[in-house]
Short mmCIF file of C-alpha atoms and ligand atoms in Angstrom, two decimals:
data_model
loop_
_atom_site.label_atom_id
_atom_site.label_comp_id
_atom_site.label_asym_id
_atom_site.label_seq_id
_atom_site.Cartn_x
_atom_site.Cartn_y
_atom_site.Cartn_z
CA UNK R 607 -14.36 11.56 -15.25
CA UNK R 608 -11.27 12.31 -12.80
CA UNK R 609 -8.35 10.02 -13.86
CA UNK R 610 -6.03 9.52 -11.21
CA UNK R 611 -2.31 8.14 -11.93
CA UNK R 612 -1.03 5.22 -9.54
CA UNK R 613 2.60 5.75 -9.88
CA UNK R 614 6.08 6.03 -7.99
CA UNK R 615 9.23 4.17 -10.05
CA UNK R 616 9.78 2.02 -7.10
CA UNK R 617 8.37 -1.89 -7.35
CA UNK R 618 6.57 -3.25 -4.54
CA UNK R 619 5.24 -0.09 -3.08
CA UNK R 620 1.62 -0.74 -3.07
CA UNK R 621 0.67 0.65 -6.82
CA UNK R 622 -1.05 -2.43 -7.99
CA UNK R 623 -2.20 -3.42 -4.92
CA UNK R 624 -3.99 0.17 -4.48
CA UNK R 625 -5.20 0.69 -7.74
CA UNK R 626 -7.47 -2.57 -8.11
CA UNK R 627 -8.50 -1.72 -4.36
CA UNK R 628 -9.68 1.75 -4.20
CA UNK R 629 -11.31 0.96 -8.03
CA UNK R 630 -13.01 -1.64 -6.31
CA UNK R 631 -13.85 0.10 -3.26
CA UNK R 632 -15.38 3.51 -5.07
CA UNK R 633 -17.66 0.94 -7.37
CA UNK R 634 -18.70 -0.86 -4.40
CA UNK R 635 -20.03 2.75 -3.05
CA UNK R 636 -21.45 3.24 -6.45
CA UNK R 637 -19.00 5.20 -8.70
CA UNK R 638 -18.54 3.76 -11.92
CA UNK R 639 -14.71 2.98 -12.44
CA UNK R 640 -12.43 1.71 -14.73
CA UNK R 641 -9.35 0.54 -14.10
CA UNK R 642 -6.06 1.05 -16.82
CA UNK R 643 -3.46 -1.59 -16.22
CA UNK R 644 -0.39 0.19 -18.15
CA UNK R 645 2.20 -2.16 -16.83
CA UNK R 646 3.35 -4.63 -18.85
CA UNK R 647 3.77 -7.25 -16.44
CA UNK R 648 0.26 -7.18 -16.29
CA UNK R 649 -0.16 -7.41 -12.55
CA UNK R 650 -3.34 -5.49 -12.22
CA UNK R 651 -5.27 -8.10 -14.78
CA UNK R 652 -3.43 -11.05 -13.40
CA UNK R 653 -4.59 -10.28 -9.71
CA UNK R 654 -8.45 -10.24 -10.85
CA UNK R 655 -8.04 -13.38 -12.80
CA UNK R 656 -7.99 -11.66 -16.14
CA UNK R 657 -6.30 -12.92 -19.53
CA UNK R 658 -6.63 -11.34 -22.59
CA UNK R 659 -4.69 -11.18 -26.02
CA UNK R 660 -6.52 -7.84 -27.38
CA UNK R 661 -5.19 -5.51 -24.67
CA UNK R 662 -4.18 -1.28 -24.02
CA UNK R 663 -1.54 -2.79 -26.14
CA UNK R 664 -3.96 -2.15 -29.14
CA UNK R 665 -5.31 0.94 -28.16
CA UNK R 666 -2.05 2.66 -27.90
CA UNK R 667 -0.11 0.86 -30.60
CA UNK R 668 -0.06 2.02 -34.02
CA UNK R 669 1.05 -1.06 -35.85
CA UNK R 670 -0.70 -3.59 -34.09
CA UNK R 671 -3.04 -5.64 -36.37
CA UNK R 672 -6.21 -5.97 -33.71
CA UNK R 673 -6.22 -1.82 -33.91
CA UNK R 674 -8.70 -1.28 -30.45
CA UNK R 675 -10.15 1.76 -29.35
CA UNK R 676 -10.47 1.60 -25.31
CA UNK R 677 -14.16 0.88 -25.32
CA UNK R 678 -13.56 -2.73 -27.57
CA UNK R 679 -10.98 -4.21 -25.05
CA UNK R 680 -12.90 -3.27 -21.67
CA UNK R 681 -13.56 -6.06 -19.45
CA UNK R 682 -16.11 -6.16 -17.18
CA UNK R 683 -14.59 -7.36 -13.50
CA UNK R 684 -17.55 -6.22 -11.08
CA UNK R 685 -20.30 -4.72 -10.96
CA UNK R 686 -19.37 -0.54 -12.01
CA UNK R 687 -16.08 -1.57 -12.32
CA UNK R 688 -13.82 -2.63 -15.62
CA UNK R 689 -10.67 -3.15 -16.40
CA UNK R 690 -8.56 -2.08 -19.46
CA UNK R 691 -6.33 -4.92 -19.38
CA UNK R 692 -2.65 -5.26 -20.15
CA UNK R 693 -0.11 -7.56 -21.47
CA UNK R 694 3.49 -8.10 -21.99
CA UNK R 695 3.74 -6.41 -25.53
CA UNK R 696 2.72 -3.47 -23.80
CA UNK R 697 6.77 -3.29 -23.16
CA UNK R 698 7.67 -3.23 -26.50
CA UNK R 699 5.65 -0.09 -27.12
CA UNK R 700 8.27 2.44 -25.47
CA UNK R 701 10.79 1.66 -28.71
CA UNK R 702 7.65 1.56 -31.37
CA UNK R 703 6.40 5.52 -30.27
CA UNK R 704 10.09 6.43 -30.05
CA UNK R 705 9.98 8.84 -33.20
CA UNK R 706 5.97 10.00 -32.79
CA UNK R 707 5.00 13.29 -32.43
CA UNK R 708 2.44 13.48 -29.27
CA UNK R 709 3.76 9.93 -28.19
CA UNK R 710 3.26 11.26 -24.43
CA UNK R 711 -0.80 12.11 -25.17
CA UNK R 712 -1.64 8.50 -26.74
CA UNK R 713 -3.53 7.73 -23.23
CA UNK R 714 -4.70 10.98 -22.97
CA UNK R 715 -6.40 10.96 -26.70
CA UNK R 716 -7.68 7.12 -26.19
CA UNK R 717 -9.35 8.37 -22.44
CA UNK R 718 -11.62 11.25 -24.27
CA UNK R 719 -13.62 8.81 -25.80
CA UNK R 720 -14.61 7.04 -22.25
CA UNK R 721 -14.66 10.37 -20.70
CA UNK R 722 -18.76 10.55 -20.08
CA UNK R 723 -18.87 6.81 -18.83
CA UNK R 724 -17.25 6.74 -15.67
CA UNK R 725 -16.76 8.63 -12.99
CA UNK R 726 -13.10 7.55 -12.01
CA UNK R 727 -10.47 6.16 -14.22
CA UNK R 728 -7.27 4.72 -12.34
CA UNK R 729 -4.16 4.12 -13.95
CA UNK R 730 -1.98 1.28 -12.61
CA UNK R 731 1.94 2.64 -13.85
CA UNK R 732 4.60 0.20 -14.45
CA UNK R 733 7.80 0.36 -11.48
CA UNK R 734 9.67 3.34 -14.13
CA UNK R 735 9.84 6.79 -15.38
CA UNK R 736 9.59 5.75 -19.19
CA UNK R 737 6.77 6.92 -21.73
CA UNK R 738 4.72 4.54 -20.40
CA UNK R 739 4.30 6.81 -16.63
CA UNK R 740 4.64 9.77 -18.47
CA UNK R 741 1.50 8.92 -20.74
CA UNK R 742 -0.15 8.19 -17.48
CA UNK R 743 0.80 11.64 -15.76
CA UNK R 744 -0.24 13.56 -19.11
CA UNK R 745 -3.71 11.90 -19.25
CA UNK R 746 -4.20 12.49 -15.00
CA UNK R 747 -5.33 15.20 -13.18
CA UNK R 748 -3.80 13.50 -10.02
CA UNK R 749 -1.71 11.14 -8.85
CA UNK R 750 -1.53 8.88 -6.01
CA UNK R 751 2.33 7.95 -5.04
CA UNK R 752 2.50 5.05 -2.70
CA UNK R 753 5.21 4.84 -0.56
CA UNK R 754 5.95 1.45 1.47
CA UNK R 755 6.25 2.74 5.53
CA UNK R 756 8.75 0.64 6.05
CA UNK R 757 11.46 1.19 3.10
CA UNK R 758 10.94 5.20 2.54
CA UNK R 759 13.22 7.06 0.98
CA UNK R 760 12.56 10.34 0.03
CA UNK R 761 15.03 10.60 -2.63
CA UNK R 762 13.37 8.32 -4.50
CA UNK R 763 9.46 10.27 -3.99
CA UNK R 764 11.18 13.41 -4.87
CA UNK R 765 11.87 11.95 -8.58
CA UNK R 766 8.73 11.19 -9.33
CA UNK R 767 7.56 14.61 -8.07
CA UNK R 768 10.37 15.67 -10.19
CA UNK R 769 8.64 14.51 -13.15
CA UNK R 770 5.13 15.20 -12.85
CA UNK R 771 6.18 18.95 -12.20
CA UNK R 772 8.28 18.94 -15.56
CA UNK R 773 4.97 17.76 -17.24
CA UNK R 774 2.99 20.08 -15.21
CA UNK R 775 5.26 22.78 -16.66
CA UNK R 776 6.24 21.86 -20.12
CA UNK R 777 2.81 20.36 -21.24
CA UNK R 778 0.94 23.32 -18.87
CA UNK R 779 -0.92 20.23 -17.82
CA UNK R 780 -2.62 21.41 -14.27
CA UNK R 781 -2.22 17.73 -12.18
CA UNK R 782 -1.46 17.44 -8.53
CA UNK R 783 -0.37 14.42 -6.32
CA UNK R 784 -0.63 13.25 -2.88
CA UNK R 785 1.74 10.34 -0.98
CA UNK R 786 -0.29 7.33 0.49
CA UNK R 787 1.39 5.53 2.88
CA UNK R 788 1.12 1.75 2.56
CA UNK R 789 1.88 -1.07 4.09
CA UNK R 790 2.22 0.49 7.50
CA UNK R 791 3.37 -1.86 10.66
CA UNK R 792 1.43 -0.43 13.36
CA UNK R 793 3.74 -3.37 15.30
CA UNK R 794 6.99 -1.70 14.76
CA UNK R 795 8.12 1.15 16.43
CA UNK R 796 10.39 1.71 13.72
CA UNK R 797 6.67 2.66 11.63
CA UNK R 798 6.12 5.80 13.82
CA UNK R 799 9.23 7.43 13.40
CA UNK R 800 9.14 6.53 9.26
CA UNK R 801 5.62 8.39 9.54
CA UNK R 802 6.91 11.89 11.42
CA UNK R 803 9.41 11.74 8.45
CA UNK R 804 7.07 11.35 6.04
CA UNK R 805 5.27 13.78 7.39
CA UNK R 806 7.68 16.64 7.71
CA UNK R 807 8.72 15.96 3.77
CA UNK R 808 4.93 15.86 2.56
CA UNK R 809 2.82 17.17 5.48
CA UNK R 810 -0.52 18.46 3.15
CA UNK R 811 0.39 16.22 0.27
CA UNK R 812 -0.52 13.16 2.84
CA UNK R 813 -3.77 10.95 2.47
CA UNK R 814 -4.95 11.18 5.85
CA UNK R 815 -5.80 7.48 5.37
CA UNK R 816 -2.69 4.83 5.58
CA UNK R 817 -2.99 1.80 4.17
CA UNK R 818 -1.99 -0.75 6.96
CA UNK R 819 0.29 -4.01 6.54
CA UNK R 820 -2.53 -6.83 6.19
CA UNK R 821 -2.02 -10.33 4.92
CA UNK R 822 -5.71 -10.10 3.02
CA UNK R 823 -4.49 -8.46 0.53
CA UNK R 824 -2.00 -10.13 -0.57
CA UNK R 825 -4.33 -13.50 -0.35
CA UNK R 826 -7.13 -11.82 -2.08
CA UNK R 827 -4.46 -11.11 -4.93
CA UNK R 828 -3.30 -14.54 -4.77
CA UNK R 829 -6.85 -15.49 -4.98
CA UNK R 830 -7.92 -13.18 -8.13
CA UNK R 831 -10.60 -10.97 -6.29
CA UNK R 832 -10.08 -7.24 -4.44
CA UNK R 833 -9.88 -7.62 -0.82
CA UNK R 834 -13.86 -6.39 -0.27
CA UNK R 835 -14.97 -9.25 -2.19
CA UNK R 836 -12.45 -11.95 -0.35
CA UNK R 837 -12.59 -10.37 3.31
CA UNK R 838 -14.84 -7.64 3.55
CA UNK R 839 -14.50 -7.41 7.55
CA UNK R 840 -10.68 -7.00 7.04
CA UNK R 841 -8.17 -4.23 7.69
CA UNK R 842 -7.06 -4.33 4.08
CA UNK R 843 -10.99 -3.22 2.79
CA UNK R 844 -11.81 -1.13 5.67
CA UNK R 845 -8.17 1.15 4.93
CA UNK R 846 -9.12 1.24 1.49
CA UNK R 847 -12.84 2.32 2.11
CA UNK R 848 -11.27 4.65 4.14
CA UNK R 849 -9.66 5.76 1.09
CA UNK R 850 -12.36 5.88 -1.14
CA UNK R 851 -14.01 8.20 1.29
CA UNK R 852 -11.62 10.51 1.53
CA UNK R 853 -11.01 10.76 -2.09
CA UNK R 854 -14.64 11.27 -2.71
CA UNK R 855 -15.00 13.99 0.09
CA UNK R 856 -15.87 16.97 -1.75
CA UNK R 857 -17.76 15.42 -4.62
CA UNK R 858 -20.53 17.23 -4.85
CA UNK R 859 -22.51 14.75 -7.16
CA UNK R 860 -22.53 11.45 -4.80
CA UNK R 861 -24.05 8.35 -6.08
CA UNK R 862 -26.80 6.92 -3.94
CA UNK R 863 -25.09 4.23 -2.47
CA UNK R 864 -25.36 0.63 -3.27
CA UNK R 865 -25.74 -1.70 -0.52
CA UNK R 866 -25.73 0.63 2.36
CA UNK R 867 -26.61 -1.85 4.93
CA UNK R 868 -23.78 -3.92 4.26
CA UNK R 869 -21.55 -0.86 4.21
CA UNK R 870 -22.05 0.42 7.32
CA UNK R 871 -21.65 -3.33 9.18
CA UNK R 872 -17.94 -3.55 7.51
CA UNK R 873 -16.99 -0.11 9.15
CA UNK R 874 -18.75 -0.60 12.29
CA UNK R 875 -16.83 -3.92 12.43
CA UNK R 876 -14.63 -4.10 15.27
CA UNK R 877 -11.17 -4.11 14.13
CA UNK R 878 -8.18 -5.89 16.53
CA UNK R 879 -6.77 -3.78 18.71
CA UNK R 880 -3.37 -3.67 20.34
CA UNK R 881 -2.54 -2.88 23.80
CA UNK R 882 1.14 -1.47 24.55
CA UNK R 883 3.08 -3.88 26.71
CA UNK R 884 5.94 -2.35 28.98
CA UNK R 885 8.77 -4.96 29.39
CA UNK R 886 12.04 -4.16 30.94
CA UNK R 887 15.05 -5.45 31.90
CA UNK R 888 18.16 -4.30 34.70
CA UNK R 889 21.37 -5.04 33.26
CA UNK R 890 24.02 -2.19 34.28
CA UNK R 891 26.96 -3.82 32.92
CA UNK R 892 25.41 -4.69 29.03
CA UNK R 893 26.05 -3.32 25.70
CA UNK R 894 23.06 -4.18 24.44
CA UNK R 895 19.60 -6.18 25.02
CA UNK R 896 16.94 -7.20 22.69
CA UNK R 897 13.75 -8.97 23.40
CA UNK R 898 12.76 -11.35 20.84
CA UNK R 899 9.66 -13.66 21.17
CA UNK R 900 6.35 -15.47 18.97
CA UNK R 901 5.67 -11.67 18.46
CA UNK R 902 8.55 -11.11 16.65
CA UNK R 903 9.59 -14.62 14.99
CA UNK R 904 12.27 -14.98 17.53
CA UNK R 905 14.60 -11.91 15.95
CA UNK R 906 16.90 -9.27 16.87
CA UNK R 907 16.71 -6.69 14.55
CA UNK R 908 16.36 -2.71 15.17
CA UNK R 909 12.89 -3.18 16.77
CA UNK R 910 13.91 -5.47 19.13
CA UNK R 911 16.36 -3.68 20.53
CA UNK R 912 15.55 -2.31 24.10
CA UNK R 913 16.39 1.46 24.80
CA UNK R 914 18.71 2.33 27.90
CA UNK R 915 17.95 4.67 30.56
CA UNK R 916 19.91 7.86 30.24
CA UNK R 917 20.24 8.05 34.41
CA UNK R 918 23.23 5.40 34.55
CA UNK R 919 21.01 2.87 36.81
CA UNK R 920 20.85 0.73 33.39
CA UNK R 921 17.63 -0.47 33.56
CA UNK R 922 16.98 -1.40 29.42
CA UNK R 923 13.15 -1.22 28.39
CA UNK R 924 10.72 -1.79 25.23
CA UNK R 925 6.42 -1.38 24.65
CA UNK R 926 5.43 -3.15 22.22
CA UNK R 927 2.18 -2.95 20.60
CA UNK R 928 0.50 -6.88 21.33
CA UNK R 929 -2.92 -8.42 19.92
CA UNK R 930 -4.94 -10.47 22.65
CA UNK R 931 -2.83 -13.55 23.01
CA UNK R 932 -0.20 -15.75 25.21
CA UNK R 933 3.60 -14.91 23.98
CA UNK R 934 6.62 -16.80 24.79
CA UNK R 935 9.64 -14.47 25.18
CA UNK R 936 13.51 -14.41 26.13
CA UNK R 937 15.87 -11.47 26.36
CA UNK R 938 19.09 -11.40 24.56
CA UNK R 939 22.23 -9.68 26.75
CA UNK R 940 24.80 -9.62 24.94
CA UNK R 941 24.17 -12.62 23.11
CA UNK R 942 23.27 -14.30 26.26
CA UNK R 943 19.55 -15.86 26.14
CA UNK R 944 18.26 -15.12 29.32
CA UNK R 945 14.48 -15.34 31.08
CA UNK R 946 12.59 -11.75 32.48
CA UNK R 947 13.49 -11.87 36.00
CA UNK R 948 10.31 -9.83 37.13
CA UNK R 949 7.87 -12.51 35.77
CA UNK R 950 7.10 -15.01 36.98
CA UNK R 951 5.31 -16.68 34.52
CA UNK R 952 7.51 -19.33 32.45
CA UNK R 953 7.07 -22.45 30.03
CA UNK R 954 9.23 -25.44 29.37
CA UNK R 955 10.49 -24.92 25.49
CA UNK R 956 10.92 -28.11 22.73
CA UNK R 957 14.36 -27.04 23.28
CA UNK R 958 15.00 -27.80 26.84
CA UNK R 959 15.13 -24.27 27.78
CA UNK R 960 13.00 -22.33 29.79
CA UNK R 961 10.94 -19.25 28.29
CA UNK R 962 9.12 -16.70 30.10
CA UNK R 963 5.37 -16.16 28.96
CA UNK R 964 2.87 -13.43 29.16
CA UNK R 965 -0.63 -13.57 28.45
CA UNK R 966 -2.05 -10.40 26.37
CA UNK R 967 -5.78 -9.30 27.30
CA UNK R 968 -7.35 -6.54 25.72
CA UNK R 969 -11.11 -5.38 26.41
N1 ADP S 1345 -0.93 -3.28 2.62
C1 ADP S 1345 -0.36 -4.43 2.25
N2 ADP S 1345 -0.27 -5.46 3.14
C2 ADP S 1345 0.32 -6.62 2.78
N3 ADP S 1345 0.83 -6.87 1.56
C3 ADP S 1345 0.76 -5.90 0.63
C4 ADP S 1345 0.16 -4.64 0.92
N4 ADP S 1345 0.24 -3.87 -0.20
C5 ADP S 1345 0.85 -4.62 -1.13
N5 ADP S 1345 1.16 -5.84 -0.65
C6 ADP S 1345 1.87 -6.91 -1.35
O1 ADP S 1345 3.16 -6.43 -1.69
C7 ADP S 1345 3.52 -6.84 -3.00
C8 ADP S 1345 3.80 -5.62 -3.88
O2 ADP S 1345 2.62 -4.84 -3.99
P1 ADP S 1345 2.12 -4.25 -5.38
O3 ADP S 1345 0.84 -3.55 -5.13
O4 ADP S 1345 2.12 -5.30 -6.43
O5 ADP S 1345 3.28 -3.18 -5.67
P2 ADP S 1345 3.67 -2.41 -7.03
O6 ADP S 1345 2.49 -2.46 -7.94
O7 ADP S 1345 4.02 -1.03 -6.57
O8 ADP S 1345 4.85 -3.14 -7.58
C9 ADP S 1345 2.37 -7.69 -3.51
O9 ADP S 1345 2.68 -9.04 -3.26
C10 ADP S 1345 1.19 -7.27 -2.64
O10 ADP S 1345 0.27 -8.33 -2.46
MG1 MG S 1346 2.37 -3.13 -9.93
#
């Protein structure tokens, strides 16, 4: 069995999110999984529609009254896939272990048991460094840190590295990790240059997949269900397939897969593309311009901002990355709202107002 840690200290970086969706995309190729939900906001067993009172809490505690091993509080959520399930006394567990010897191998110790019945075992960490994360890291022999594209900091990564190499060395407990980038904006141009950066810090400790931005995934949360059982055809299951294939890449022992057919449709499946849009505006005298539009809910922010040519002429110009579509636009000089001059293409606005409008075609 290969358990794998989900962990970084940060909330909202994709943990929960990518633990219940590469579980469920490795037993949808055929791997038996089970999934640990070791946060006690139980997010994991909330987001597959899962309430129980007999929970890890059990397993781990030592003066709980419903004493569990692992195997008695598995759930079953899919086919070759379970869940471990959590709930909110798991936080009161940090304080109860606080004088026990070995408190950091309770996971570890409750795994071995389990350790001939699946073939992957994903831990979903709470948003801390506490005994909780550090159980996790003791009982992995990898970890996957998510880090959100869009809020990176590598301060922040570095800590967590911090502390699975103090484990590594004080426990001589061989585990390595690898960054996954998630929720990636391929619509920002502020995304690309987050990646290079990413990429100089971690360059071979990088999944090669990125997990992009896709609303799917948080519906299918919202819903209960991972994101190959609510939209199979989406981004969201085709980047974690992805996943799931790259993690599995030199497995040796590969289990015949399970509905092949229907595998190979959802990544032959055409996915949306984007074509790069050139838009540009002369305005010699300005301080700055932005473009703001539908594509960008009307907002100046750093990826709106147009870039200034560096031969004094001051022409100001933008590409953005557009889906087949018809966008109504505006440019903002200097706080001045003002129409692209070089189209000619324009629509009355609800406002009274005038807005230019280009029509996206991709194919
Ligand atoms: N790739 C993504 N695209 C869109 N929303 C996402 C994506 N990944 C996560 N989310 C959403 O972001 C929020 C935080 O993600 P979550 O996985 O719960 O983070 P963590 O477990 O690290 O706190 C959730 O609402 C989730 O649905
Ligand atoms: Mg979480």
């Amino acid at each position: 069995m290969r358990v794998i840690a989900i962990a970084n200290q940060k909330g909202g970086c994709g943990k929960t999110t990518s633990a219940v969706n590469l579980s469920a995309a490795l037993a949808f190729f055929g791997y038996k999984v089970l999934l640990v939900d070791l946060d006690p906001q139980a997010h994991a067993t909330l987001g597959l529609n899962i309430s129980r009172d007999i929970t890890i809490y059990d397993v781990l505690s030592k003066i709980s009254k419903y004493k569990a091993s692992l195997k008695q509080i598995v759930v079953p959520v899919a086919a070759n896939f379970d869940l471990a399930p959590s709930n909110i006394l798991l936080s009161t567990i940090e304080q109860e272990l606080s004088d026990e010897i070995s408190r950091e191998a309770r996971l570890m110790d409750a795994l071995s048991e389990l350790d001939s019945d699946y073939d992957f075992c994903f831990i979903d960490c709470p948003p801390n460094l506490g005994l909780l994360t550090i159980n996790a890291i003791r009982a992995a022999s990898e970890v996957i840190v998510p880090v959100e594209a869009s809020r990176f900091a590598v301060e922040g990564v570095k800590k967590i590295i911090e502390i699975i190499d103090l484990i590594k060395e004080r426990l001589a407990h061989p585990v390595k990790y690898k960054v996954l980038v998630t929720m990636f904006d391929s619509r920002l141009r502020h995304s690309f240059g987050v990646l290079d950066s990413i990429n100089d810090v971690f360059k071979n400790k990088l999944f090669e997949t990125m997990i992009h931005l896709n609303v799917k995934l948080k519906e299918a949360q919202s819903k209960g269900l991972p994101v190959i059982s609510h939209d199979k055809y989406s981004r969201g299951a085709k980047d974690y397939l992805n996943l799931a294939r790259e993690v599995t890449k030199d497995d040796k022992q590969k289990p015949t897969v399970i509905k092949e057919g229907a595998l190979e449709a959802v990544m032959r499946a055409e996915l949306p593309k984007f074509k790069e849009v050139a838009f540009g505006f002369l305005a010699p005298y300005a301080k700055d311009v932005y473009i703001v539009g539908d594509f960008n809910s009307w907002t100046k922010s750093n990826e709106s901002r147009m870039d200034r040519d560096n031969n004094g002429r001051g022409m100001w110009s933008i590409n953005l990355p557009l889906l087949t579509g018809s966008y109504r636009y505006k440019f903002i000089v200097d706080d001045a709202w003002v129409e692209d001059p070089a189209n000619p293409t324009k629509e009355k606005n609800p406002f009274g107002g005038i807005d230019s409008l280009i029509n996206v075609e991709i194919g």
